[in-house]
XYZ file of C-alpha atoms in Angstrom:
149
model
C 2.019 -14.476 -27.024
C 2.147 -15.195 -23.284
C 3.161 -11.608 -22.804
C -0.191 -10.584 -24.566
C -2.114 -13.024 -22.487
C -0.708 -11.780 -19.145
C -1.856 -7.925 -20.119
C -5.183 -9.612 -21.368
C -5.594 -11.180 -17.859
C -4.504 -8.249 -15.952
C -6.993 -6.193 -17.762
C -9.686 -8.730 -17.081
C -8.698 -8.732 -13.512
C -8.928 -4.862 -13.377
C -12.465 -4.813 -14.571
C -13.380 -7.504 -11.938
C -11.569 -5.396 -9.277
C -13.435 -2.398 -10.235
C -16.741 -4.165 -9.867
C -15.922 -5.384 -6.460
C -15.309 -8.957 -7.531
C -12.075 -9.537 -5.588
C -11.948 -13.465 -5.635
C -12.142 -13.667 -9.228
C -9.827 -10.637 -9.837
C -7.311 -12.297 -7.622
C -7.440 -15.259 -9.743
C -6.840 -13.496 -12.926
C -3.953 -11.350 -11.520
C -2.366 -14.927 -10.518
C -2.693 -16.111 -14.145
C -0.958 -12.760 -15.296
C 1.961 -13.285 -13.026
C 2.367 -17.159 -14.014
C 2.829 -15.748 -17.454
C 4.942 -12.719 -16.740
C 6.283 -12.816 -13.284
C 8.625 -10.140 -13.845
C 6.275 -7.526 -14.078
C 6.078 -5.558 -10.977
C 2.336 -3.852 -11.746
C 0.747 -7.250 -11.641
C 1.944 -7.678 -7.949
C 1.083 -4.288 -7.090
C -2.627 -4.965 -8.662
C -2.968 -8.313 -6.866
C -1.678 -6.323 -3.423
C -4.521 -3.612 -4.155
C -7.194 -6.422 -4.530
C -6.233 -8.230 -1.310
C -6.060 -4.694 0.309
C -9.592 -3.741 -0.614
C -10.722 -7.419 0.313
C -9.144 -6.736 3.897
C -6.508 -9.550 3.558
C -3.908 -7.335 4.588
C -1.337 -10.129 5.254
C -1.458 -11.098 1.415
C -1.800 -7.531 0.365
C 1.562 -6.586 2.053
C 3.277 -9.720 0.545
C 2.408 -8.952 -2.815
C 2.978 -5.073 -2.491
C 6.468 -5.934 -1.225
C 7.152 -8.114 -4.071
C 6.081 -5.215 -6.376
C 8.588 -2.763 -4.615
C 11.245 -5.525 -4.685
C 10.722 -5.991 -8.561
C 11.103 -2.196 -8.987
C 7.830 -0.603 -9.071
C 8.174 3.019 -8.491
C 4.592 4.056 -7.559
C 3.852 6.411 -4.433
C 0.696 4.652 -3.893
C 2.443 1.246 -3.587
C 4.239 2.511 -0.361
C 1.268 3.903 0.891
C -0.842 0.869 0.463
C 2.065 -1.214 1.735
C 2.035 1.162 4.970
C -1.731 0.543 5.444
C -1.691 -2.999 5.057
C 1.156 -3.327 7.463
C -0.453 -1.183 9.814
C -3.603 -3.287 9.743
C -1.520 -6.273 10.761
C 0.045 -4.508 13.287
C 3.653 -4.628 11.630
C 4.498 -1.254 12.793
C 8.334 -1.350 12.857
C 8.116 -2.432 9.263
C 6.182 0.840 8.312
C 9.040 3.007 9.909
C 11.623 1.648 7.235
C 9.382 2.299 3.925
C 10.145 4.832 1.411
C 8.133 8.024 1.846
C 5.830 8.894 -1.065
C 6.986 11.838 -2.884
C 3.326 13.455 -3.903
C 0.981 15.610 -1.745
C -1.848 13.533 -0.589
C -0.121 10.053 -0.682
C 2.746 11.561 1.167
C 0.434 13.042 3.923
C -1.599 10.012 4.266
C 1.708 7.972 4.431
C 3.001 10.227 7.203
C -0.076 9.942 9.394
C 0.048 6.273 9.029
C 3.657 6.253 9.706
C 3.348 8.661 12.895
C 0.553 6.185 14.100
C 3.172 3.369 13.745
C 5.746 5.309 15.542
C 3.510 5.557 18.540
C 2.162 2.025 18.401
C 5.870 0.888 18.343
C 7.019 3.371 21.271
C 8.820 5.633 19.202
C 7.357 9.063 20.034
C 10.296 11.017 19.060
C 9.593 9.708 15.284
C 6.087 10.550 15.907
C 6.767 14.109 17.075
C 8.992 14.737 14.219
C 6.621 13.757 11.730
C 3.708 15.796 13.094
C 6.130 18.785 13.480
C 6.892 18.464 9.837
C 3.223 17.999 8.677
C 2.502 21.142 10.552
C 5.119 23.084 9.249
C 4.015 21.992 5.796
C 0.515 23.626 6.607
C -1.358 20.459 7.093
C -3.753 19.957 9.899
C -6.724 17.718 10.830
C -8.436 16.257 13.787
C -6.528 13.087 13.342
C -3.331 15.048 13.444
C -4.144 16.775 16.626
C -5.147 13.800 18.239
C -1.901 12.219 17.295
C -0.083 14.994 18.741
C -2.146 14.746 21.977
C -1.032 11.130 22.176
C 2.783 11.876 22.146
């Protein structure tokens, strides 16, 4: 019964999240976690909730737990990188697993290259920019990063 309730709370939280009601969504995600603490998706979801509400410290905490519990979503690593960047934990970003799919991978690598620059690691930034350009990706942001290297 508690497993069903956990999924019910998670779904209720997802609905609230879609409506922008982050405070109530977080409350329901916490209820789901309390009933089924081993499910990494709940931690991912509450991490996204906190990220959207711009509480990046809490977002990074829950997204890290989701990864520790074995979630295997490219977006979890991307959202964690974004949250860590916002709280200026640049070195931590350099050690994250790179997403495998197209746009998540590109967005992640852009964040990682900016984090590398912020942490004084221009060689890593240079390698990332080179990799993105070889892959055919180009943008104003990438050109700006390249000029900063």
